[in-house]
Coordinates of C-alpha atoms in Angstrom, one line a residue:
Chain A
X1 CA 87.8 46.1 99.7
X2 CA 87.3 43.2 97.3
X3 CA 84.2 44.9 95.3
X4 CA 85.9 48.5 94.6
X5 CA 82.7 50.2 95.6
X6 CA 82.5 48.8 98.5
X7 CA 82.9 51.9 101.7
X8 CA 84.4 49.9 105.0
X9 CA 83.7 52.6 107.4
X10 CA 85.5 53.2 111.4
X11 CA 84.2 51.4 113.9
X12 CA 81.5 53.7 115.6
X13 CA 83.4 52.6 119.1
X14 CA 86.7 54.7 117.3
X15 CA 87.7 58.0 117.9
X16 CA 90.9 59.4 116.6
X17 CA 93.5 62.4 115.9
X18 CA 95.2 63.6 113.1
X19 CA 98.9 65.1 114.3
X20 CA 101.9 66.3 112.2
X21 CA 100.2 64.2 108.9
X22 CA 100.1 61.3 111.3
X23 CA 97.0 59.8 112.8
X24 CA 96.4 58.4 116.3
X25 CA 93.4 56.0 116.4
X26 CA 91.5 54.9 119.7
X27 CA 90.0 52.0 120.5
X28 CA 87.3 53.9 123.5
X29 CA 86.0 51.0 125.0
X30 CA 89.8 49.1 125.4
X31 CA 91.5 52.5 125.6
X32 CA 94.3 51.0 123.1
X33 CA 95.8 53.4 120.5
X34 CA 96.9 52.7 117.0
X35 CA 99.4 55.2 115.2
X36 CA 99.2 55.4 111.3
X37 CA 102.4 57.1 109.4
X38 CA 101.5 59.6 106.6
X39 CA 100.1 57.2 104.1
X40 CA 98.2 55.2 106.7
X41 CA 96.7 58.5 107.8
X42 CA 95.6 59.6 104.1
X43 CA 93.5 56.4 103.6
X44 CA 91.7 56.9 106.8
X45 CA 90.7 59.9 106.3
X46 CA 89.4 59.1 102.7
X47 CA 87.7 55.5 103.3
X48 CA 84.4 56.7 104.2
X49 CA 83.7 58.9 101.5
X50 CA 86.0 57.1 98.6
X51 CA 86.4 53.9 96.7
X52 CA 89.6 52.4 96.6
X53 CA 90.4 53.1 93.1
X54 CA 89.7 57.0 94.1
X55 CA 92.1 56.4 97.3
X56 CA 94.4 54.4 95.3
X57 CA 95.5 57.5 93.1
X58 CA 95.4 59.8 95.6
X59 CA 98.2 57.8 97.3
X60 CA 99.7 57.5 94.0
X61 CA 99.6 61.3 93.7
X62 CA 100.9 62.0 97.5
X63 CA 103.6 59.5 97.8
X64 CA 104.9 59.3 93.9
X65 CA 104.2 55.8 93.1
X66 CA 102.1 53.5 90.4
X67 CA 98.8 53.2 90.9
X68 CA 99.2 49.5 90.8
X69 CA 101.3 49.5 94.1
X70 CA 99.1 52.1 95.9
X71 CA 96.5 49.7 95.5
X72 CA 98.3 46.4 96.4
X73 CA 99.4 48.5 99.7
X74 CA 95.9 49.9 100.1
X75 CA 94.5 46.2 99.8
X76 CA 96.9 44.9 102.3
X77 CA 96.6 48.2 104.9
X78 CA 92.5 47.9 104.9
X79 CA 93.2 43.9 105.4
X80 CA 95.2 44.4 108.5
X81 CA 92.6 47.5 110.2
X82 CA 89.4 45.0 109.2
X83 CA 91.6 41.9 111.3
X84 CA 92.3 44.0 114.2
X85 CA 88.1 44.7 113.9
X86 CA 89.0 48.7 113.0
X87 CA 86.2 48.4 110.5
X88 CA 83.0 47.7 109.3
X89 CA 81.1 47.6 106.0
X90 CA 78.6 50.6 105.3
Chain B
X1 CA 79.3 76.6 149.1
X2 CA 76.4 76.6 152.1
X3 CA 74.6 73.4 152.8
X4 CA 71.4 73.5 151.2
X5 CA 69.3 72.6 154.0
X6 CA 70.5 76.6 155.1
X7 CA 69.8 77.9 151.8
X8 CA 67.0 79.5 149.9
X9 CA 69.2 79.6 146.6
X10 CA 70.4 76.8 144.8
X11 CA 73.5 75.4 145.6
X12 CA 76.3 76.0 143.4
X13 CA 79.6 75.1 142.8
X14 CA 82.8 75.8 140.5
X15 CA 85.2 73.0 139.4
X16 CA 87.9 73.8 137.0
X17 CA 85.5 76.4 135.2
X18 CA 82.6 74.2 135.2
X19 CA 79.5 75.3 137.2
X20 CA 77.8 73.0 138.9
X21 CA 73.8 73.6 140.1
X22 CA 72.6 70.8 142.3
X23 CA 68.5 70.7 141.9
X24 CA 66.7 71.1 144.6
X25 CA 69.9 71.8 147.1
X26 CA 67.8 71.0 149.9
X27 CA 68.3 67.6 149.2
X28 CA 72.2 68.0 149.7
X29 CA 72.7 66.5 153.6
X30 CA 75.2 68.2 155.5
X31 CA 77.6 65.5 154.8
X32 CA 77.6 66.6 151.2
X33 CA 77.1 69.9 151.7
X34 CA 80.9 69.8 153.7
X35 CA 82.3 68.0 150.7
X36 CA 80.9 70.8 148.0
X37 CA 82.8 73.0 150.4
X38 CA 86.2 70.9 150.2
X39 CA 85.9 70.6 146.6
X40 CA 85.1 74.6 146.0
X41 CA 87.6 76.4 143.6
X42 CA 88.3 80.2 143.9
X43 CA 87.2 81.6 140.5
X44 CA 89.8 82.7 137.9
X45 CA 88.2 85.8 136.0
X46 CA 91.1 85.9 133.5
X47 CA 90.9 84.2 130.4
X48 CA 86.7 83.0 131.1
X49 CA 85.5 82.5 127.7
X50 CA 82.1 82.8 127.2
X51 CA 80.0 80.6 130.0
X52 CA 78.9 77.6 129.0
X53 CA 75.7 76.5 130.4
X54 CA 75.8 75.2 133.9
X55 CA 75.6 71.2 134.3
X56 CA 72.7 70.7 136.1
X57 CA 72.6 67.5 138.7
X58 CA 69.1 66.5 139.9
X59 CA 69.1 65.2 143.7
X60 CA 66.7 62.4 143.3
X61 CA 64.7 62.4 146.4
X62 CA 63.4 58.7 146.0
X63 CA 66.2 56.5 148.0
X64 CA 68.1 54.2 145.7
X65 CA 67.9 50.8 146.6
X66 CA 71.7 48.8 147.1
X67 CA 71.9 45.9 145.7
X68 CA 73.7 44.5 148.5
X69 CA 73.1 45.5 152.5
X70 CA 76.4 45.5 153.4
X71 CA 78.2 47.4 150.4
X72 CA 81.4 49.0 151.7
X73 CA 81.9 52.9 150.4
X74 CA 85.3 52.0 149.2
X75 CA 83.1 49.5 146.7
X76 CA 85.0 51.1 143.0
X77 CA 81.8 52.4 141.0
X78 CA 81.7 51.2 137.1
X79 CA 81.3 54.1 135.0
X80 CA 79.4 53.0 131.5
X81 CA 78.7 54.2 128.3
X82 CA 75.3 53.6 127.0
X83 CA 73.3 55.1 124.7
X84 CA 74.8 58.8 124.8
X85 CA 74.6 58.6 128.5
X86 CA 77.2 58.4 131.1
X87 CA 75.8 56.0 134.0
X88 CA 78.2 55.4 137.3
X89 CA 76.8 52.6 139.3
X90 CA 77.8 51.5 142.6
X91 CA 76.4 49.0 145.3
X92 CA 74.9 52.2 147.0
X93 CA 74.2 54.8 144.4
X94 CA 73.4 55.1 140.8
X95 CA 74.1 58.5 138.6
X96 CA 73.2 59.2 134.8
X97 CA 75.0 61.9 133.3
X98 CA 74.1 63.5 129.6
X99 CA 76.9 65.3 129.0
X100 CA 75.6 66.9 125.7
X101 CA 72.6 68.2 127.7
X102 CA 75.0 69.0 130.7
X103 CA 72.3 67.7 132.9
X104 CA 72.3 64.6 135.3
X105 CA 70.3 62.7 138.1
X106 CA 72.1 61.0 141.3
X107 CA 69.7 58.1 143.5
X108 CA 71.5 57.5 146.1
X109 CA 71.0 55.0 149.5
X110 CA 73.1 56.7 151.7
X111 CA 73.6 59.9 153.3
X112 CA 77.4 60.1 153.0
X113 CA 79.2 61.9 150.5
X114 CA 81.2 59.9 148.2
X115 CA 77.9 59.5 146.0
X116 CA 78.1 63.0 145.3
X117 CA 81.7 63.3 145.0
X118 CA 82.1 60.9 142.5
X119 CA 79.2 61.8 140.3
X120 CA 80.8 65.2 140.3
X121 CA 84.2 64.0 139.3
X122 CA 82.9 61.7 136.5
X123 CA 80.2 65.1 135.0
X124 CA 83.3 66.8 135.6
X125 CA 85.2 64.4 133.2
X126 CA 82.5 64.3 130.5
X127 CA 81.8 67.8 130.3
X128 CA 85.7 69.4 130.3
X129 CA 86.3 68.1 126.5
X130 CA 83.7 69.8 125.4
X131 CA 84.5 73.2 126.8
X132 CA 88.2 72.7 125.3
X133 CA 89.7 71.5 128.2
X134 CA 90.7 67.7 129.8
X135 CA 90.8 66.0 133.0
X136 CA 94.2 64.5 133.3
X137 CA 95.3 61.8 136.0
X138 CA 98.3 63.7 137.0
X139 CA 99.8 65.9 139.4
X140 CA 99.9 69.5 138.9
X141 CA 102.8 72.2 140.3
X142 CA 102.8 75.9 140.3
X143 CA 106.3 76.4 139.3
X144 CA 107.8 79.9 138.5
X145 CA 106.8 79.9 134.9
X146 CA 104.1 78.2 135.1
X147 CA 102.1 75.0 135.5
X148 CA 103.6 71.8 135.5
X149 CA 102.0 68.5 134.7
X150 CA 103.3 65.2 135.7
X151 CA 101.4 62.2 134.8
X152 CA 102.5 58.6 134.3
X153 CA 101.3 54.9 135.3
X154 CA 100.3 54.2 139.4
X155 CA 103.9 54.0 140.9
X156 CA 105.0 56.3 138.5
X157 CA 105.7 58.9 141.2
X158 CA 103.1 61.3 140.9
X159 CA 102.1 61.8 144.8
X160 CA 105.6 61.5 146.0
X161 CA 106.8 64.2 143.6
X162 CA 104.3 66.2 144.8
X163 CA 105.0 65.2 148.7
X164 CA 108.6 66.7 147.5
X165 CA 107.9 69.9 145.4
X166 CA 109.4 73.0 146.5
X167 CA 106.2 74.7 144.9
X168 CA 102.9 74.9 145.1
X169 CA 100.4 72.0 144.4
X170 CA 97.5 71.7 142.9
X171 CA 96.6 68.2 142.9
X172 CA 98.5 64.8 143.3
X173 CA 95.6 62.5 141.4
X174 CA 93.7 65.3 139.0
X175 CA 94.3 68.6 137.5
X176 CA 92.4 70.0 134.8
X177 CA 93.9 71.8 131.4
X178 CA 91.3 74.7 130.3
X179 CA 92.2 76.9 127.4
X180 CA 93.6 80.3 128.0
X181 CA 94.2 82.4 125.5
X182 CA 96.6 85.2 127.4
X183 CA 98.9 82.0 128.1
X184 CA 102.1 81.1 125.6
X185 CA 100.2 77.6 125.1
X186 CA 97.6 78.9 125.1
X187 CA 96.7 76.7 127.7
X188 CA 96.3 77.1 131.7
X189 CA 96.3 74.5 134.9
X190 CA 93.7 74.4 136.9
X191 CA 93.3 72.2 140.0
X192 CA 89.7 70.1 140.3
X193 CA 89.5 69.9 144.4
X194 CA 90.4 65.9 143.7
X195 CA 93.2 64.4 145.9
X196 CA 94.8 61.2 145.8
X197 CA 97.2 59.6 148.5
X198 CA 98.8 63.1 149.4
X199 CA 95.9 64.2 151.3
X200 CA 93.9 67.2 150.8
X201 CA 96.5 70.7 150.3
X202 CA 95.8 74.1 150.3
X203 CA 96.4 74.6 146.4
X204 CA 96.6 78.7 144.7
X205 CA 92.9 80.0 143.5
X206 CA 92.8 80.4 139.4
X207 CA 94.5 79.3 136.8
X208 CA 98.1 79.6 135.7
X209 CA 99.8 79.1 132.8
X210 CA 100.8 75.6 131.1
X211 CA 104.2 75.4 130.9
X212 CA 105.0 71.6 130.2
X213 CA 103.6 68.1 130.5
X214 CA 106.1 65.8 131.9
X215 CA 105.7 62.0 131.7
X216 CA 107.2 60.2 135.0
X217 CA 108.7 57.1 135.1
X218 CA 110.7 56.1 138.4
X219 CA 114.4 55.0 138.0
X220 CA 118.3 56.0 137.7
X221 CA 120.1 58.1 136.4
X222 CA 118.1 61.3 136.0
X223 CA 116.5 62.1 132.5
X224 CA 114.9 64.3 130.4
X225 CA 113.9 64.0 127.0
X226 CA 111.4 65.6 124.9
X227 CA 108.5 63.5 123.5
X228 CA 107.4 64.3 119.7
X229 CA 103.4 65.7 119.8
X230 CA 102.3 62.2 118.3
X231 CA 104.5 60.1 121.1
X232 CA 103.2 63.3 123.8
X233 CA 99.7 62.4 122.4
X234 CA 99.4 58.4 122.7
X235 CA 101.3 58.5 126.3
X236 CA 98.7 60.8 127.5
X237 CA 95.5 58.8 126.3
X238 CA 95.7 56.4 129.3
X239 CA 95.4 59.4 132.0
X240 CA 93.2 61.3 130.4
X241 CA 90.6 60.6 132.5
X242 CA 87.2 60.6 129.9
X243 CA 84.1 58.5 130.1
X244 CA 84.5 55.8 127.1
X245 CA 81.6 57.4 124.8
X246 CA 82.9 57.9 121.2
X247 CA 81.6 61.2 121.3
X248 CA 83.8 62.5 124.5
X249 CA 86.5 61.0 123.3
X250 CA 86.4 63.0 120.1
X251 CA 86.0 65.7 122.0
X252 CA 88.8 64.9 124.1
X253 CA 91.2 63.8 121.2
X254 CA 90.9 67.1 119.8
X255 CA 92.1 69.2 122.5
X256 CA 94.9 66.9 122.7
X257 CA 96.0 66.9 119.8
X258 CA 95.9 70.8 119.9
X259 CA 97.4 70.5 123.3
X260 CA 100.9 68.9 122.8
X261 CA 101.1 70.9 119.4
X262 CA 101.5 73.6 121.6
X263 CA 102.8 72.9 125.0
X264 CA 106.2 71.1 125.5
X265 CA 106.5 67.6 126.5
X266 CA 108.7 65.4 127.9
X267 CA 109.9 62.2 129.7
X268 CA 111.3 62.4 133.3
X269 CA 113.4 59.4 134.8
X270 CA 113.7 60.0 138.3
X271 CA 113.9 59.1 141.6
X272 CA 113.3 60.4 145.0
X273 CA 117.5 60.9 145.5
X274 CA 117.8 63.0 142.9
X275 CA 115.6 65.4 143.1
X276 CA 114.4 67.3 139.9
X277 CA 113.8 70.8 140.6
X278 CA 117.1 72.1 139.4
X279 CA 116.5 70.7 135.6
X280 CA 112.9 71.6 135.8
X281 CA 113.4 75.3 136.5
X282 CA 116.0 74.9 133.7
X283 CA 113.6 73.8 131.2
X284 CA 111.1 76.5 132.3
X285 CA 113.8 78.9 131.8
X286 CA 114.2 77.6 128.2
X287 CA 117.9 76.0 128.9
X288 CA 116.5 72.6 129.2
X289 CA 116.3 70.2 126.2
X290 CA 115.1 71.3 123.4

């Protein structure tokens, strides 16, 4: 999410379940699972239709921290799902 | 279920609540038209929600060419995800299932019935998640308070439990979860007519309750512990037995994530020595873990 406009959207192969505030995220075609705790859950539910800045302060809101951090964690957490090829740009 | 070649009607048949209409049945042979009456359920009135449409499987009348003379039945069949569509291919046989349309076509190059019987299991598969219920890999008992599922990994135990169980059972390979809204999960077992290495049984018509979904793993000493609804969730993905379409998946997801909300489950370490019944009834009878 370099340009803060910029949507990354899930993979069309994903399918996935929000449980208990968590999220469970599968992979169809390898069958593999990836859980997300609370905060991991919250951003994947608001990538496609928010940009980070919007999803930044919403973490910042939910979890009581600066906006500063939600962002560097945001940045980081987006990193890690585009390297394990979760994502892809709209 | 009559073979077709006898019948005026189409041919129809009931699988874990889904209605199958086979188009035009005198195409069945009589070899199929003995394994549509293996696979035949007894109906379960209770609990029917409103019908969905019956899937609708065209018997192609054109042979299908194999690919290969000699292909041996045993050959495994890929199943495929392409374009929306749901195709099983096989040396002998080729099916493509639309499970939005709840419609399919079967070419087949043999007059056995494993073509049939596998097409079925697969539109089975696709179609369950989107009438609320899933296919599960697992072995399914009748206990006193209700149905038990026990699923796990191959060597996990599944058939020999079931060799072992004091009560009825529906399946050793695949049982179906339909939802029922008189049960306390709101949930009921139903068996599929599917066997694995146990053979074919003489399984209870209808459904009965859910009472627990238990995750096997062979070993000492005995064990129960209960699995959180996330951990219940991601150990049942790999026997929940969907096509890999996006789109059946979601569908599937969603009942299972509504499923272990609601219904208990837990991890069994066992073995064949110590058998489990006694802590089973327990945890049916609400004295088990919590």
């Amino acid at each position: 999410m370099d340009d803060p406009k910029r949507r990354p959207r899930p993979s069309p192969r994903l399918a996935w379940q929000m449980i208990d505030g968590e999220a469970v995220i599968l992979d169809v075609a390898s069958a593999r699972t990836l859980g997300l705790n609370p905060a991991g859950a919250l951003i994947w539910t608001l990538l496609p239709d928010h940009d980070e800045l919007e999803i930044a302060a919403a973490l910042a809101r939910r979890f009581a921290v600066d906006v500063e951090a939600a962002l560097g964690d945001l940045r980081e957490f987006v990193g890690d799902l585009r390297a394990r090829g979760l994502l892809e740009e709209a | 279920v009559t073979p077709a070649a006898e019948r005026k009607e189409p041919a129809l048949l009931e699988l874990a609540r889904v209605r199958f209409v086979f188009e035009p049945a005198d195409r069945l042979t009589a070899e199929e038209g003995r394994a549509l009456d293996r696979l035949a359920v007894g109906g379960d009135e209770r609990d029917r929600r409103e019908e969905s449409s019956p899937f609708r499987l065209q018997i192609v009348g054109e042979p299908w060419a194999p690919r290969q003379r000699d292909a041996a039945p045993g050959h495994t069949a890929e199943v495929e995800w392409e374009g929306g569509l749901v195709h099983v291919r096989h040396p002998t046989f080729l099916a493509v299932i639309d499970p939005s349309e709840r419609t399919g076509r079967l070419w087949r190059g043999t007059r056995e019935a494993y073509p049939l019987e596998i097409t079925l299991r697969v539109a089975l598969s696709s179609c369950l998640p989107f009438d609320g219920g899933l296919p599960i890999h697992a072995a399914g008992l009748v206990a006193e308070a209700g149905g038990l599922v026990f699923f796990g990994p191959s060597g996990a135990g599944k058939s020999t439990l079931a060799g072992l169980s004091p009560w009825p059972v529906l399946s050793d390979e695949l049982v179906a979860v339909v939802p029922s809204p008189s049960s306390p999960t709101g949930f009921a077992l139903v068996k599929t007519g599917f066997w694995g290495t146990l053979g074919e049984g003489n399984p209870p018509a209808g459904a009965c309750p859910l009472a627990a979904i238990v995750e096997l793993d062979k070993g000492r000493p005995f064990a129960l512990e209960r699995l959180s609804p996330t951990t219940a969730l991601r150990r049942l993905i790999p026997s929940v037995l969907v096509p890999s379409g996006p789109p059946v998946w979601e569908a599937a997801l969603a009942v299972l994530g509504r499923a272990v909300a609601r219904v208990p489950a837990y991890r069994m370490t066992w073995s064949p020595d110590e058998p489990p019944w006694a802590a089973l009834r327990e945890l049916q009878s609400g004295t088990g873990p919590p």
